[in-house]
mmCIF file of C-alpha atoms and ligand atoms in Angstrom:
data_model
loop_
_atom_site.group_PDB
_atom_site.id
_atom_site.type_symbol
_atom_site.label_atom_id
_atom_site.label_comp_id
_atom_site.label_asym_id
_atom_site.label_seq_id
_atom_site.Cartn_x
_atom_site.Cartn_y
_atom_site.Cartn_z
ATOM 1 C CA MET A 1 98.438 98.185 103.522
ATOM 2 C CA LYS A 2 96.264 100.586 101.530
ATOM 3 C CA ASP A 3 98.408 101.923 98.684
ATOM 4 C CA ASP A 4 96.990 105.457 98.634
ATOM 5 C CA CYS A 5 97.082 105.941 102.423
ATOM 6 C CA ILE A 6 99.738 108.267 103.849
ATOM 7 C CA PHE A 7 99.581 106.784 107.377
ATOM 8 C CA CYS A 8 99.921 103.211 106.010
ATOM 9 C CA LYS A 9 103.077 104.417 104.289
ATOM 10 C CA ILE A 10 104.472 106.142 107.392
ATOM 11 C CA ALA A 11 103.542 103.301 109.779
ATOM 12 C CA ASN A 12 105.269 100.783 107.501
ATOM 13 C CA HIS A 13 108.318 102.969 106.679
ATOM 14 C CA VAL A 14 107.503 103.395 103.003
ATOM 15 C CA ILE A 15 107.757 107.088 103.889
ATOM 16 C CA GLU A 16 109.925 107.974 106.911
ATOM 17 C CA SER A 17 108.787 110.293 109.683
ATOM 18 C CA ASP A 18 109.831 111.552 113.124
ATOM 19 C CA TYR A 19 109.044 108.380 115.095
ATOM 20 C CA VAL A 20 108.789 108.398 118.870
ATOM 21 C CA TYR A 21 107.556 104.827 119.470
ATOM 22 C CA GLU A 22 107.123 101.630 117.475
ATOM 23 C CA ASP A 23 106.293 97.954 118.010
ATOM 24 C CA ASP A 24 104.894 95.121 115.895
ATOM 25 C CA LEU A 25 101.370 96.561 115.764
ATOM 26 C CA VAL A 26 101.702 100.349 115.982
ATOM 27 C CA ALA A 27 103.907 103.299 115.129
ATOM 28 C CA ALA A 28 103.865 106.773 116.679
ATOM 29 C CA PHE A 29 105.306 109.891 115.096
ATOM 30 C CA ARG A 30 105.140 113.657 115.537
ATOM 31 C CA ASP A 31 102.258 115.556 113.926
ATOM 32 C CA MET A 32 103.492 117.788 111.072
ATOM 33 C CA SER A 33 101.355 120.698 112.416
ATOM 34 C CA PRO A 34 101.720 120.438 116.191
ATOM 35 C CA ALA A 35 98.900 121.920 118.290
ATOM 36 C CA ALA A 36 100.854 121.496 121.551
ATOM 37 C CA PRO A 37 104.505 121.024 122.620
ATOM 38 C CA THR A 38 103.858 117.260 122.500
ATOM 39 C CA HIS A 39 101.650 116.286 119.562
ATOM 40 C CA VAL A 40 102.179 112.671 118.581
ATOM 41 C CA LEU A 41 99.990 110.476 116.359
ATOM 42 C CA VAL A 42 99.595 106.800 117.308
ATOM 43 C CA VAL A 43 98.592 104.657 114.335
ATOM 44 C CA PRO A 44 98.135 100.924 113.758
ATOM 45 C CA LYS A 45 100.334 99.369 111.075
ATOM 46 C CA GLU A 46 97.219 97.726 109.590
ATOM 47 C CA HIS A 47 94.726 100.002 107.879
ATOM 48 C CA TYR A 48 91.507 100.863 109.764
ATOM 49 C CA ALA A 49 89.467 103.889 108.739
ATOM 50 C CA HIS A 50 88.596 105.083 112.260
ATOM 51 C CA MET A 51 87.427 103.895 115.694
ATOM 52 C CA ALA A 52 84.267 102.276 114.270
ATOM 53 C CA ASP A 53 86.035 99.994 111.770
ATOM 54 C CA ASN A 54 86.086 96.746 113.765
ATOM 55 C CA VAL A 55 89.512 97.464 115.230
ATOM 56 C CA PRO A 56 90.784 94.340 117.072
ATOM 57 C CA GLY A 57 91.166 94.585 120.834
ATOM 58 C CA GLU A 58 94.825 93.606 120.491
ATOM 59 C CA THR A 59 95.409 96.664 118.314
ATOM 60 C CA ILE A 60 93.588 98.984 120.738
ATOM 61 C CA ALA A 61 95.671 97.538 123.579
ATOM 62 C CA ALA A 62 98.872 98.159 121.612
ATOM 63 C CA MET A 63 97.777 101.755 120.932
ATOM 64 C CA ALA A 64 97.056 102.263 124.645
ATOM 65 C CA HIS A 65 100.467 100.835 125.529
ATOM 66 C CA ALA A 66 102.046 103.257 123.050
ATOM 67 C CA VAL A 67 100.272 106.177 124.766
ATOM 68 C CA ASP A 68 101.713 105.038 128.099
ATOM 69 C CA GLU A 69 105.241 104.837 126.668
ATOM 70 C CA ILE A 70 104.932 108.197 124.899
ATOM 71 C CA ALA A 71 103.597 109.982 128.008
ATOM 72 C CA LYS A 72 106.570 108.737 130.017
ATOM 73 C CA ALA A 73 109.137 109.516 127.304
ATOM 74 C CA GLU A 74 107.720 113.008 126.703
ATOM 75 C CA GLY A 75 107.584 113.788 130.445
ATOM 76 C CA ILE A 76 103.817 114.465 130.443
ATOM 77 C CA GLN A 77 102.683 111.480 132.499
ATOM 78 C CA GLU A 78 102.235 113.631 135.618
ATOM 79 C CA SER A 79 101.352 117.000 134.040
ATOM 80 C CA GLY A 80 98.627 115.391 131.937
ATOM 81 C CA PHE A 81 97.688 115.042 128.314
ATOM 82 C CA ARG A 82 94.745 114.471 125.987
ATOM 83 C CA VAL A 83 94.070 111.572 123.589
ATOM 84 C CA VAL A 84 91.775 112.382 120.650
ATOM 85 C CA ALA A 85 90.459 110.094 117.898
ATOM 86 C CA ASN A 86 88.601 112.112 115.272
ATOM 87 C CA SER A 87 86.269 109.676 113.522
ATOM 88 C CA GLY A 88 84.275 110.687 110.468
ATOM 89 C CA PRO A 89 82.978 113.952 108.991
ATOM 90 C CA ASP A 90 81.401 115.551 112.059
ATOM 91 C CA ALA A 91 84.683 115.110 113.939
ATOM 92 C CA GLY A 92 86.606 116.700 111.048
ATOM 93 C CA GLN A 93 88.696 113.609 110.344
ATOM 94 C CA VAL A 94 91.115 114.495 107.543
ATOM 95 C CA VAL A 95 93.337 111.402 107.321
ATOM 96 C CA HIS A 96 91.217 108.285 106.957
ATOM 97 C CA HIS A 97 93.557 105.887 108.724
ATOM 98 C CA LEU A 98 92.837 105.418 112.437
ATOM 99 C CA HIS A 99 95.058 107.659 114.561
ATOM 100 C CA TRP A 100 95.061 108.894 118.137
ATOM 101 C CA HIS A 101 96.378 112.387 118.774
ATOM 102 C CA VAL A 102 98.407 112.542 122.007
ATOM 103 C CA LEU A 103 98.582 116.188 123.088
ATOM 104 C CA GLY A 104 100.394 117.594 126.078
ATOM 105 C CA GLY A 105 103.041 119.909 127.432
ATOM 106 C CA LYS A 106 100.674 122.841 127.877
ATOM 107 C CA ARG A 107 97.319 123.552 129.502
ATOM 108 C CA LEU A 108 94.641 122.123 127.193
ATOM 109 C CA VAL A 109 91.499 122.882 129.164
ATOM 110 C CA ASP A 110 90.481 125.856 127.040
ATOM 111 C CA ASP A 111 91.115 124.397 123.612
ATOM 112 C CA PHE A 112 90.385 121.253 121.661
ATOM 113 C CA ALA A 113 92.293 119.568 118.843
HETATM 114 P P1 AMP B 1 92.593 114.405 111.749
HETATM 115 O O1 AMP B 1 92.407 113.459 110.597
HETATM 116 O O2 AMP B 1 91.732 115.626 111.645
HETATM 117 O O3 AMP B 1 92.455 113.749 113.093
HETATM 118 O O4 AMP B 1 94.066 114.990 111.717
HETATM 119 C C1 AMP B 1 95.080 114.530 110.900
HETATM 120 C C2 AMP B 1 96.389 115.015 111.476
HETATM 121 O O5 AMP B 1 97.445 114.426 110.747
HETATM 122 C C3 AMP B 1 96.599 116.531 111.437
HETATM 123 O O6 AMP B 1 96.880 116.992 112.759
HETATM 124 C C4 AMP B 1 97.784 116.709 110.497
HETATM 125 O O7 AMP B 1 98.621 117.768 110.892
HETATM 126 C C5 AMP B 1 98.471 115.367 110.604
HETATM 127 N N1 AMP B 1 99.226 114.940 109.429
HETATM 128 C C6 AMP B 1 98.763 114.833 108.156
HETATM 129 N N2 AMP B 1 99.717 114.355 107.351
HETATM 130 C C7 AMP B 1 100.814 114.135 108.128
HETATM 131 C C8 AMP B 1 102.124 113.641 107.874
HETATM 132 N N3 AMP B 1 102.512 113.268 106.647
HETATM 133 N N4 AMP B 1 102.991 113.579 108.909
HETATM 134 C C9 AMP B 1 102.608 113.963 110.157
HETATM 135 N N5 AMP B 1 101.385 114.413 110.456
HETATM 136 C C10 AMP B 1 100.501 114.510 109.463
HETATM 137 ZN ZN1 ZN B 2 96.108 103.375 106.035
#
């Protein structure tokens, strides 16, 4: 865990949040500034900066499983959703702990998170 990292703290319950899914490798919680009716962040419990930080396949698989569980629980499996991983400056990444945005519950075709 990186001591100055907010998502390390949330993923490991040092700071509590509005969790929607959790297992040994990942936690998922609601974004504090939702851009859609469903806006959940999926984060690994270990610290990785972004998608190009040698993230183990096991962790990516756990994140993908979390997306599956969240889509079903949020009722957006059929209506559709978007998964976004902002990575680095040109993507506007603000929190430098790997996270996938899961956005759904409205039509997303004309906007982008
Ligand atoms: P980005 O790094 O640009 O992919 O986005 C970071 C996202 O994290 C933004 O959508 C923020 O609203 C969200 N965020 C930042 N801090 C928190 C927090 N403490 N709890 C929940 N969401 C957060
Ligand atoms: Zn972290």
